[in-house]
Amino acid sequence: MVLSACPARLGSMVQANTRSRTPATPGVPPRRGVTAPVPSRRRWAPRLAGVVVGAGTLWVVVLAFSGESAAQLHAPGGIAIYLGTALGLIGTYLALLMVLLVSRVPPVERVLGLDALVRWHRRLAPWPISLIVAHAVLILFGYAQAAKTGVGAELRPLLLDYPDVLAATVGLLLMVAVGVASVGLVRRRLRRETWWALHLYLYLALALSFAHAVVLGPTFVGHPLTQAVWSAAWIAGIGLVVVYRFGLPLVRSLRHQLRVAEVRTESPGVVSVLVRGRRLERLPAAGGQFLQWRFMTPGLWWQAHPYTLSAMPRPPHLRITVKAVGDHSAALGKLRPGTRVWIEGPYGAFTRHARRRGRVALVAAGIGVTAIRSLLEDLPAGTDPVVVLRASSESHLVLRREVEALVKRHRGTLHLLLGSRDEVPLDAHELLRLVPDLTRRDVYTCGPGQFVSQVTEACRELGIPRTAVHHEAYAL
Ligand SMILES: Cc1cc2nc3c(=O)[nH]c(=O)nc-3n(C[C@H](O)[C@H](O)[C@H](O)COP(=O)(O)OP(=O)(O)OC[C@H]3O[C@@H](n4cnc5c(N)ncnc54)[C@H](O)[C@@H]3O)c2cc1C
């Protein structure tokens, strides 16, 4: 191992280039079993999903705009009813897509990553809600015009005389309430868990509005095949959510019977939580993946938070390393051995399976080292990793010894950068200085959102293709 002299801005720079055997990792019992192989990234799954979604969109648009005859369009209120019906159908279809995006279907999640799926879910969210509101308003106006009454007078018969419209209206109000709660200004004032629980009402809203579309929609009335395909799509969508979002985590938590084994202080404000469980060789985890953790203590059982595995599972143990930044993360330091733990996951596409090239560069800041640490352990031989870790001070270089040992095992290079974000900016110039062949490597970057954006932007400036840049920001 060579310890080189450091440029002024760098606290230290370590270059590890000697052979060694697999290191014993401090803090983690030796690996006794082999974990379940994580299926390699089956790219057909998202492609198939893309084709199904594309075909579904085309089908729905055609259905939406072919539901009425010319005579009906020319009748009073015809155009409003026509547009209202079409927008309602498209809006409901987009709502189904939103549900599917966060259904956690493993082959899709493993390739695209939960963060990307959640991002698309959020981007899509305003559309179904707006379209369904527009649908309700247009239908009300259209029916009022058709009945030659005012909007106020038409409201009562519309709600009470048509089957399932009252339930659908309750669903609509719930949807609007969730929409309002999700607007940045309101959301920032709510606790994350309050917002999350509130936003689950969307499922109830969609269930309440389902029946009226099938019973009243001109697209479905008298078209049993269309009705059957639409219902099957919804049943399949909800089925996927029930199985993968709720069923699989329940099965895994029951199967592995996880309990806290030990809590160890790594540095000021950072602890490692070692969790012990049964049959962990069946947990399909890859280095760099995270789980949602629910610790069953009186103060914590109601919230699940994402933490990355900071070491590969070593049956019967899993390990996370957590920096205290708020209520939940700070409370983990006080966990007692024996505390029951429920898990959801593993999730994330920040794994070796994302690799497109032979060699890799791993760039992390602060607690982002957790993903880099387990990814390093999981990387195949010959990837020649160059690891860049930035921390504000030496005491914040968490898991340093483990990373050094793993870099040594891979005969890679480690750069340790000390200083604030301003003192040590990881821009394109600096990254290229540290990793001269960066543009020919896969780049993995992990840490606080701002840091990850900075590194991905630098990679973009250097012309590294997006498919070779993998990022995990520690905020969903
Ligand atoms: C994929 C992923 C992997 C992560 N891995 C690690 C890790 O290995 N070690 C580590 O120390 N931290 C990790 N984090 C960050 C960790 O989840 C948050 O620091 C923690 O949830 C904060 O909760 P809190 O109640 O302590 O603080 P709060 O004050 O409630 O939150 C502080 C910030 O953390 C984020 N956050 C809070 N709750 C959640 C949540 N349920 N889901 C997503 N983000 C949330 C928000 O951006 C919030 O602004 C990871 C985050 C993500 C998204």
Coordinates of C-alpha atoms and ligand atoms in Angstrom, one line a residue:
M1 CA 0.0 0.0 0.0
V2 CA 1.3 3.4 -0.9
L3 CA 0.4 6.4 1.1
S4 CA 1.1 9.4 -1.2
A5 CA 1.7 13.0 -0.3
C6 CA -1.5 15.0 -0.6
P7 CA -2.3 18.1 -2.5
A8 CA -3.1 21.0 -0.2
R9 CA -6.8 20.6 -0.5
L10 CA -6.8 16.9 0.2
G11 CA -6.6 15.7 3.8
S12 CA -5.1 12.5 2.6
M13 CA -4.8 10.4 -0.5
V14 CA -4.4 6.7 -0.2
Q15 CA -3.4 4.5 -3.1
A16 CA -3.9 0.8 -2.4
N17 CA -2.4 -1.5 -5.0
T18 CA -1.1 -4.6 -3.3
R19 CA -2.6 -8.1 -3.4
S20 CA -4.4 -9.5 -0.3
R21 CA -6.9 -12.1 0.7
T22 CA -10.5 -11.3 1.4
P23 CA -10.4 -9.0 4.4
A24 CA -12.0 -9.8 7.7
T25 CA -14.4 -6.9 8.1
P26 CA -14.3 -5.1 11.4
G27 CA -17.8 -5.0 12.9
V28 CA -19.3 -7.8 10.8
P29 CA -19.1 -11.5 11.7
P30 CA -17.4 -13.5 9.0
R31 CA -19.6 -14.7 6.1
R32 CA -20.8 -18.2 6.9
G33 CA -23.3 -18.7 4.1
V34 CA -23.8 -17.5 0.6
T35 CA -26.8 -15.2 0.0
A36 CA -29.3 -16.0 -2.6
P37 CA -28.1 -15.0 -6.0
V38 CA -29.6 -11.8 -7.2
P39 CA -31.0 -12.4 -10.7
S40 CA -28.9 -10.4 -13.2
R41 CA -30.6 -7.3 -14.6
R42 CA -33.3 -8.8 -16.9
R43 CA -33.7 -5.8 -19.2
W44 CA -36.6 -7.6 -21.0
A45 CA -38.9 -6.9 -18.0
P46 CA -38.9 -3.1 -18.2
R47 CA -39.0 -3.4 -22.0
L48 CA -42.0 -5.7 -21.8
A49 CA -43.6 -3.3 -19.3
G50 CA -42.9 -0.4 -21.7
V51 CA -44.6 -2.2 -24.6
V52 CA -47.6 -3.1 -22.5
V53 CA -47.9 0.5 -21.2
G54 CA -47.5 1.9 -24.7
A55 CA -50.2 -0.5 -26.2
G56 CA -52.5 0.2 -23.2
T57 CA -52.1 4.0 -23.7
L58 CA -53.0 3.7 -27.4
W59 CA -56.0 1.5 -26.7
V60 CA -57.3 3.8 -24.0
V61 CA -56.9 6.9 -26.2
V62 CA -58.8 5.2 -29.0
L63 CA -61.5 4.0 -26.6
A64 CA -61.8 7.4 -25.0
F65 CA -62.4 9.3 -28.2
S66 CA -64.6 6.7 -30.0
G67 CA -67.3 6.3 -27.4
E68 CA -70.0 8.7 -28.8
S69 CA -71.9 8.9 -32.0
A70 CA -72.1 12.1 -34.1
A71 CA -75.8 12.4 -33.1
Q72 CA -75.0 12.3 -29.4
L73 CA -72.2 14.9 -29.9
H74 CA -74.7 17.3 -31.5
A75 CA -77.3 16.9 -28.7
P76 CA -77.3 19.5 -25.9
G77 CA -74.3 19.0 -23.6
G78 CA -73.0 16.4 -26.0
I79 CA -69.5 17.9 -26.4
A80 CA -69.0 18.5 -22.7
I81 CA -70.1 14.9 -21.9
Y82 CA -67.9 13.5 -24.7
L83 CA -64.8 15.4 -23.5
G84 CA -65.6 14.7 -19.9
T85 CA -65.9 11.0 -20.5
A86 CA -62.7 10.8 -22.6
L87 CA -60.7 12.8 -20.0
G88 CA -62.1 10.6 -17.1
L89 CA -61.0 7.4 -18.9
I90 CA -57.5 8.7 -19.7
G91 CA -57.2 10.1 -16.2
T92 CA -58.2 6.8 -14.6
Y93 CA -55.7 4.9 -16.9
L94 CA -52.9 7.3 -15.8
A95 CA -53.9 6.6 -12.1
L96 CA -53.5 2.9 -12.8
L97 CA -50.0 3.6 -14.2
M98 CA -49.2 5.6 -11.1
V99 CA -50.2 2.7 -8.9
L100 CA -48.1 0.3 -11.1
L101 CA -45.0 2.5 -10.9
V102 CA -44.8 2.0 -7.1
S103 CA -46.0 -1.6 -7.0
R104 CA -42.4 -2.8 -6.5
V105 CA -42.6 -5.6 -9.1
P106 CA -39.0 -7.0 -8.6
P107 CA -37.8 -7.5 -12.2
V108 CA -38.8 -3.9 -13.1
E109 CA -37.6 -2.3 -9.8
R110 CA -34.3 -4.1 -10.0
V111 CA -33.5 -2.6 -13.4
L112 CA -35.0 0.9 -13.1
G113 CA -34.5 1.4 -9.4
L114 CA -37.1 2.5 -6.9
D115 CA -35.9 6.1 -6.9
A116 CA -36.5 6.5 -10.7
L117 CA -39.9 4.8 -10.4
V118 CA -40.9 7.1 -7.5
R119 CA -39.7 10.1 -9.5
W120 CA -41.9 9.1 -12.5
H121 CA -44.8 8.4 -10.1
R122 CA -44.5 12.0 -8.7
R123 CA -44.2 13.5 -12.2
L124 CA -47.3 11.7 -13.4
A125 CA -49.3 12.5 -10.3
P126 CA -50.8 15.9 -11.2
W127 CA -52.2 14.5 -14.5
P128 CA -54.7 11.9 -13.4
I129 CA -56.0 14.1 -10.6
S130 CA -56.4 17.1 -12.9
L131 CA -58.0 15.0 -15.7
I132 CA -60.4 13.4 -13.3
V133 CA -61.4 16.8 -11.8
A134 CA -61.9 18.1 -15.4
H135 CA -64.0 15.0 -16.1
A136 CA -66.3 15.7 -13.1
V137 CA -66.8 19.3 -14.0
L138 CA -67.4 18.7 -17.7
I139 CA -69.9 15.9 -17.0
L140 CA -71.8 18.1 -14.5
F141 CA -72.0 20.9 -17.1
G142 CA -72.9 18.5 -19.9
Y143 CA -75.7 16.9 -17.9
A144 CA -77.0 20.3 -16.8
Q145 CA -77.1 21.4 -20.5
A146 CA -78.8 18.2 -21.5
A147 CA -81.4 18.5 -18.8
K148 CA -81.7 22.2 -19.5
T149 CA -81.3 23.0 -15.8
G150 CA -78.6 24.9 -13.9
V151 CA -75.4 23.2 -12.6
G152 CA -76.7 23.5 -9.0
A153 CA -80.0 21.9 -9.8
E154 CA -78.3 19.0 -11.7
L155 CA -75.9 18.2 -8.9
R156 CA -78.4 16.4 -6.6
P157 CA -79.9 14.1 -9.3
L158 CA -76.4 13.3 -10.6
L159 CA -75.1 12.3 -7.2
L160 CA -78.2 10.4 -6.1
D161 CA -79.9 9.0 -9.1
Y162 CA -77.0 7.5 -11.0
P163 CA -75.5 4.3 -9.7
D164 CA -72.1 4.6 -7.9
V165 CA -71.7 8.3 -8.7
L166 CA -71.9 9.3 -5.0
A167 CA -69.1 6.9 -4.1
A168 CA -67.1 8.1 -7.1
T169 CA -67.6 11.7 -5.8
V170 CA -66.3 10.8 -2.4
G171 CA -63.3 9.2 -4.2
L172 CA -62.8 12.4 -6.2
L173 CA -62.8 14.5 -3.0
L174 CA -60.2 12.2 -1.4
M175 CA -58.1 12.5 -4.5
V176 CA -58.2 16.3 -4.4
A177 CA -57.3 16.2 -0.7
V178 CA -54.3 14.0 -1.4
G179 CA -53.4 16.3 -4.4
V180 CA -53.5 19.4 -2.2
A181 CA -51.4 17.6 0.5
S182 CA -48.8 16.8 -2.1
V183 CA -48.3 20.3 -3.3
G184 CA -44.8 21.4 -2.1
L185 CA -45.9 24.2 0.2
V186 CA -48.4 22.0 2.1
R187 CA -46.2 18.8 2.0
R188 CA -43.3 20.6 3.6
R189 CA -45.4 21.4 6.6
L190 CA -46.6 17.8 7.1
R191 CA -44.5 15.1 8.8
R192 CA -43.3 12.6 6.1
E193 CA -45.2 9.8 7.8
T194 CA -48.5 11.8 8.0
W195 CA -48.2 12.6 4.3
W196 CA -47.5 9.0 3.5
A197 CA -50.5 7.7 5.5
L198 CA -52.7 10.3 3.9
H199 CA -51.5 9.5 0.4
L200 CA -52.6 5.8 0.9
Y201 CA -56.2 7.1 0.7
L202 CA -55.6 7.3 -3.1
Y203 CA -56.1 3.6 -3.2
L204 CA -59.5 4.0 -1.5
A205 CA -60.3 6.9 -3.9
L206 CA -59.6 4.8 -6.9
A207 CA -61.6 1.8 -5.6
L208 CA -64.6 4.1 -4.9
S209 CA -64.5 5.5 -8.4
F210 CA -64.0 2.2 -10.3
A211 CA -67.6 1.0 -10.4
H212 CA -69.3 4.1 -11.8
A213 CA -67.0 4.1 -14.9
V214 CA -67.8 0.6 -15.8
V215 CA -71.5 0.9 -15.1
L216 CA -72.1 4.3 -16.7
G217 CA -69.3 4.9 -19.2
P218 CA -70.4 4.8 -22.8
T219 CA -67.1 3.1 -23.5
F220 CA -68.2 0.1 -21.4
V221 CA -72.0 0.0 -21.5
G222 CA -72.9 -2.7 -24.0
H223 CA -69.3 -3.7 -24.6
P224 CA -68.7 -6.7 -22.3
L225 CA -65.2 -7.4 -23.8
T226 CA -63.9 -3.9 -23.1
Q227 CA -65.4 -4.0 -19.7
A228 CA -63.7 -7.3 -19.0
V229 CA -60.3 -6.1 -20.2
W230 CA -60.5 -2.9 -18.2
S231 CA -61.6 -4.8 -15.0
A232 CA -58.8 -7.3 -15.6
A233 CA -56.2 -4.6 -15.9
W234 CA -57.3 -3.0 -12.6
I235 CA -57.5 -6.3 -10.8
A236 CA -54.0 -7.2 -12.1
G237 CA -52.7 -3.8 -11.0
I238 CA -54.1 -4.0 -7.5
G239 CA -53.0 -7.6 -7.3
L240 CA -49.4 -6.6 -8.0
V241 CA -49.5 -4.0 -5.3
V242 CA -51.0 -6.4 -2.8
V243 CA -48.5 -9.1 -3.6
Y244 CA -45.3 -7.1 -4.0
R245 CA -45.9 -4.1 -1.8
F246 CA -47.5 -5.8 1.1
G247 CA -47.4 -9.6 0.7
L248 CA -43.7 -10.1 -0.1
P249 CA -42.4 -7.8 2.8
L250 CA -44.7 -9.7 5.2
V251 CA -43.5 -13.1 4.0
R252 CA -39.9 -12.0 4.2
S253 CA -40.2 -10.4 7.6
L254 CA -41.9 -13.6 8.9
R255 CA -39.4 -15.9 7.2
H256 CA -36.3 -14.1 8.5
Q257 CA -37.5 -13.2 12.0
L258 CA -35.1 -10.4 12.3
R259 CA -34.0 -8.9 15.6
V260 CA -31.4 -6.3 16.6
A261 CA -28.2 -8.1 17.7
E262 CA -25.9 -5.2 18.4
V263 CA -25.6 -1.5 18.0
R264 CA -22.1 -0.2 17.6
T265 CA -20.8 3.4 17.5
E266 CA -18.8 4.0 14.3
S267 CA -18.0 7.8 14.8
P268 CA -19.8 10.7 16.5
G269 CA -23.5 10.5 15.4
V270 CA -23.0 7.3 13.3
V271 CA -24.0 3.8 14.5
S272 CA -24.0 0.4 12.8
V273 CA -27.0 -1.8 13.6
L274 CA -26.3 -5.5 13.3
V275 CA -29.5 -7.5 12.8
R276 CA -29.7 -11.2 13.3
G277 CA -32.2 -13.4 11.4
R278 CA -33.0 -16.9 10.0
R279 CA -32.5 -18.2 6.5
L280 CA -30.8 -14.9 5.3
E281 CA -29.2 -16.9 2.5
R282 CA -32.6 -16.7 0.9
L283 CA -32.7 -12.9 0.9
P284 CA -31.8 -11.7 -2.7
A285 CA -29.7 -8.7 -1.8
A286 CA -26.9 -7.2 -3.9
G287 CA -24.2 -4.7 -2.6
G288 CA -25.5 -1.1 -2.8
Q289 CA -29.2 -2.0 -2.2
F290 CA -31.3 -0.6 0.6
L291 CA -34.3 -1.8 2.6
Q292 CA -37.1 -0.1 4.3
W293 CA -36.6 -0.8 8.0
R294 CA -39.3 -0.8 10.7
F295 CA -38.0 -1.2 14.2
M296 CA -40.8 -2.5 16.5
T297 CA -40.3 -0.2 19.5
P298 CA -43.1 1.9 21.0
G299 CA -41.7 5.1 19.3
L300 CA -40.6 3.7 16.0
W301 CA -43.0 0.9 14.9
W302 CA -45.2 3.2 12.8
Q303 CA -42.5 4.4 10.5
A304 CA -40.2 2.6 8.0
H305 CA -37.1 4.3 6.7
P306 CA -34.7 3.4 3.9
Y307 CA -31.2 2.4 5.0
T308 CA -28.6 0.8 2.7
L309 CA -26.8 -2.5 3.6
S310 CA -23.4 -1.3 4.6
A311 CA -22.0 -4.9 4.2
M312 CA -23.1 -7.9 2.2
P313 CA -25.4 -10.1 4.2
R314 CA -23.5 -12.6 6.2
P315 CA -26.0 -15.1 7.4
P316 CA -27.3 -14.9 10.1
H317 CA -26.5 -11.1 10.1
L318 CA -27.4 -8.0 8.2
R319 CA -25.8 -4.6 8.9
I320 CA -26.8 -1.0 8.3
T321 CA -24.8 2.1 9.2
V322 CA -26.8 5.2 10.0
K323 CA -26.0 8.8 10.5
A324 CA -28.3 10.6 13.0
V325 CA -30.0 13.5 11.2
G326 CA -33.5 13.4 12.7
D327 CA -35.9 11.5 15.0
H328 CA -35.7 8.1 13.4
S329 CA -32.0 7.9 12.6
A330 CA -31.0 9.3 16.0
A331 CA -33.3 6.8 17.8
L332 CA -31.4 3.8 16.3
G333 CA -28.4 4.4 18.6
K334 CA -30.7 3.5 21.5
L335 CA -32.1 0.3 20.1
R336 CA -31.9 -2.7 22.5
P337 CA -30.7 -6.1 21.4
G338 CA -33.7 -8.3 20.8
T339 CA -35.8 -5.6 19.2
R340 CA -38.0 -7.1 16.4
V341 CA -37.4 -5.7 12.9
W342 CA -39.6 -5.8 9.9
I343 CA -38.2 -5.2 6.4
E344 CA -39.3 -4.3 2.9
G345 CA -36.9 -4.9 0.1
P346 CA -34.1 -5.1 -0.9
Y347 CA -34.6 -2.4 -3.4
G348 CA -32.4 -0.4 -5.7
A349 CA -30.6 -0.6 -9.0
F350 CA -27.3 0.8 -7.6
T351 CA -25.7 -2.6 -7.9
R352 CA -23.0 -4.4 -9.9
H353 CA -25.7 -5.6 -12.3
A354 CA -26.0 -2.0 -13.6
R355 CA -22.4 -2.1 -14.9
R356 CA -21.9 -1.5 -18.6
R357 CA -18.1 -1.3 -18.7
G358 CA -15.2 -3.3 -17.3
R359 CA -13.9 -0.8 -14.8
V360 CA -15.6 1.3 -12.2
A361 CA -15.2 4.5 -10.3
L362 CA -17.1 4.8 -7.0
V363 CA -17.7 8.3 -5.7
A364 CA -19.3 9.0 -2.3
A365 CA -19.7 11.7 0.2
G366 CA -20.5 11.4 3.9
I367 CA -22.8 8.5 4.9
G368 CA -23.1 7.6 1.2
V369 CA -20.1 5.4 1.9
T370 CA -22.6 2.7 3.1
A371 CA -23.7 1.8 -0.5
I372 CA -20.1 2.1 -1.8
R373 CA -18.9 -0.2 1.0
S374 CA -21.3 -3.1 0.2
L375 CA -21.0 -2.6 -3.5
L376 CA -17.2 -2.9 -3.3
E377 CA -17.6 -6.1 -1.5
D378 CA -20.0 -7.4 -4.2
L379 CA -18.0 -6.3 -7.3
P380 CA -16.5 -9.0 -9.4
A381 CA -12.7 -9.3 -9.8
G382 CA -11.1 -7.3 -12.5
T383 CA -13.2 -4.2 -12.1
D384 CA -10.1 -2.2 -10.9
P385 CA -12.2 0.2 -8.7
V386 CA -11.1 3.7 -8.1
V387 CA -12.9 4.9 -5.0
V388 CA -13.3 8.6 -4.1
L389 CA -14.7 9.3 -0.6
R390 CA -15.3 12.8 0.6
A391 CA -16.0 13.7 4.3
S392 CA -15.9 16.9 6.2
S393 CA -13.3 15.7 8.6
E394 CA -11.3 12.5 9.4
S395 CA -13.7 11.5 12.1
H396 CA -16.5 11.5 9.5
L397 CA -14.7 9.0 7.3
V398 CA -17.0 6.2 8.4
L399 CA -16.1 2.6 7.6
R400 CA -12.7 3.8 6.3
R401 CA -10.8 0.7 7.4
E402 CA -13.3 -1.6 5.7
V403 CA -13.2 0.3 2.5
E404 CA -9.4 0.4 2.5
A405 CA -9.3 -3.4 3.0
L406 CA -11.8 -4.0 0.2
V407 CA -9.9 -1.6 -2.2
K408 CA -6.8 -3.5 -1.4
R409 CA -8.5 -6.8 -2.1
H410 CA -9.5 -5.5 -5.6
R411 CA -6.0 -3.9 -6.1
G412 CA -7.8 -0.6 -6.7
T413 CA -7.1 3.0 -5.7
L414 CA -8.6 5.0 -2.9
H415 CA -8.8 8.8 -2.7
L416 CA -9.9 10.2 0.6
L417 CA -10.8 13.9 0.4
L418 CA -11.3 15.9 3.6
G419 CA -13.0 19.3 3.7
S420 CA -16.3 21.0 3.2
R421 CA -18.3 21.0 -0.1
D422 CA -16.8 24.4 -1.0
E423 CA -13.2 23.4 -0.1
V424 CA -13.4 20.1 -2.1
P425 CA -15.8 20.5 -5.0
L426 CA -16.0 17.4 -7.0
D427 CA -16.5 19.0 -10.4
A428 CA -15.5 17.6 -13.8
H429 CA -12.0 18.9 -13.6
E430 CA -11.3 17.5 -10.1
L431 CA -12.9 14.1 -10.9
L432 CA -10.7 13.8 -14.0
R433 CA -7.6 14.7 -12.1
L434 CA -8.4 11.9 -9.6
V435 CA -9.5 9.4 -12.1
P436 CA -7.8 10.2 -15.5
D437 CA -9.7 7.4 -17.3
L438 CA -13.0 8.2 -15.7
T439 CA -14.8 8.6 -19.1
R440 CA -14.1 4.9 -19.9
R441 CA -15.5 3.6 -16.5
D442 CA -18.9 3.1 -15.0
V443 CA -19.4 5.8 -12.4
Y444 CA -21.3 5.0 -9.2
T445 CA -22.1 8.0 -7.0
C446 CA -23.9 8.1 -3.7
G447 CA -24.6 10.5 -0.9
P448 CA -26.6 13.7 -0.2
G449 CA -28.8 14.8 -3.1
Q450 CA -26.8 17.9 -3.9
F451 CA -23.5 16.0 -4.0
V452 CA -25.0 13.3 -6.3
S453 CA -26.4 15.9 -8.7
Q454 CA -23.0 17.6 -8.8
V455 CA -21.2 14.4 -9.7
T456 CA -23.8 13.3 -12.3
E457 CA -23.6 16.8 -13.8
A458 CA -19.8 16.6 -14.0
C459 CA -20.1 13.1 -15.7
R460 CA -22.5 14.6 -18.2
E461 CA -20.1 17.5 -18.9
L462 CA -17.4 14.9 -19.5
G463 CA -19.6 13.1 -22.1
I464 CA -20.0 9.9 -20.0
P465 CA -23.2 8.2 -21.3
R466 CA -26.1 8.2 -18.9
T467 CA -26.3 4.4 -18.9
A468 CA -22.8 4.3 -17.4
V469 CA -23.6 6.7 -14.5
H470 CA -25.4 5.2 -11.6
H471 CA -26.6 7.3 -8.7
E472 CA -28.3 6.8 -5.3
A473 CA -29.3 10.0 -3.5
Y474 CA -30.2 9.5 0.1
A475 CA -33.6 11.1 -0.2
L476 CA -36.7 9.6 -2.0
Ligands
LIG1 C1 -32.3 4.9 -0.9 C2 -31.8 5.5 0.4 C3 -30.8 4.9 1.1 C4 -30.4 5.4 2.3 N1 -29.4 4.8 3.0 C5 -28.9 5.4 4.2 C6 -27.8 4.8 4.9 O1 -27.3 3.8 4.6 N2 -27.4 5.4 6.1 C7 -28.0 6.6 6.5 O2 -27.6 7.1 7.5 N3 -29.0 7.2 5.8 C8 -29.5 6.6 4.7 N4 -30.5 7.2 4.0 C9 -31.1 8.4 4.5 C10 -32.1 8.1 5.6 O3 -33.2 7.3 5.1 C11 -32.7 9.4 6.2 O4 -31.6 10.1 6.8 C12 -33.6 9.0 7.4 O5 -34.8 8.4 6.9 C13 -34.0 10.3 8.1 O6 -35.1 10.1 8.9 P1 -35.1 10.9 10.3 O7 -36.5 10.7 10.9 O8 -34.0 10.6 11.1 O9 -34.9 12.4 9.9 P2 -35.9 13.5 9.3 O10 -35.6 14.8 9.9 O11 -37.3 12.9 9.3 O12 -35.5 13.5 7.8 C14 -34.3 14.1 7.3 C15 -34.3 13.9 5.8 O13 -34.2 12.5 5.5 C16 -35.0 12.2 4.4 N5 -36.1 11.2 4.8 C17 -36.7 11.2 6.0 N6 -37.5 10.1 6.0 C18 -37.4 9.4 4.9 C19 -38.0 8.3 4.3 N7 -38.9 7.6 5.0 N8 -37.6 7.9 3.1 C20 -36.7 8.6 2.4 N9 -36.1 9.7 2.9 C21 -36.4 10.1 4.1 C22 -35.7 13.5 3.9 O14 -35.0 14.0 2.8 C23 -35.6 14.4 5.1 O15 -35.5 15.7 4.7 C24 -31.0 6.6 2.8 C25 -32.0 7.2 2.1 C26 -32.4 6.7 0.9 C27 -33.5 7.3 0.1

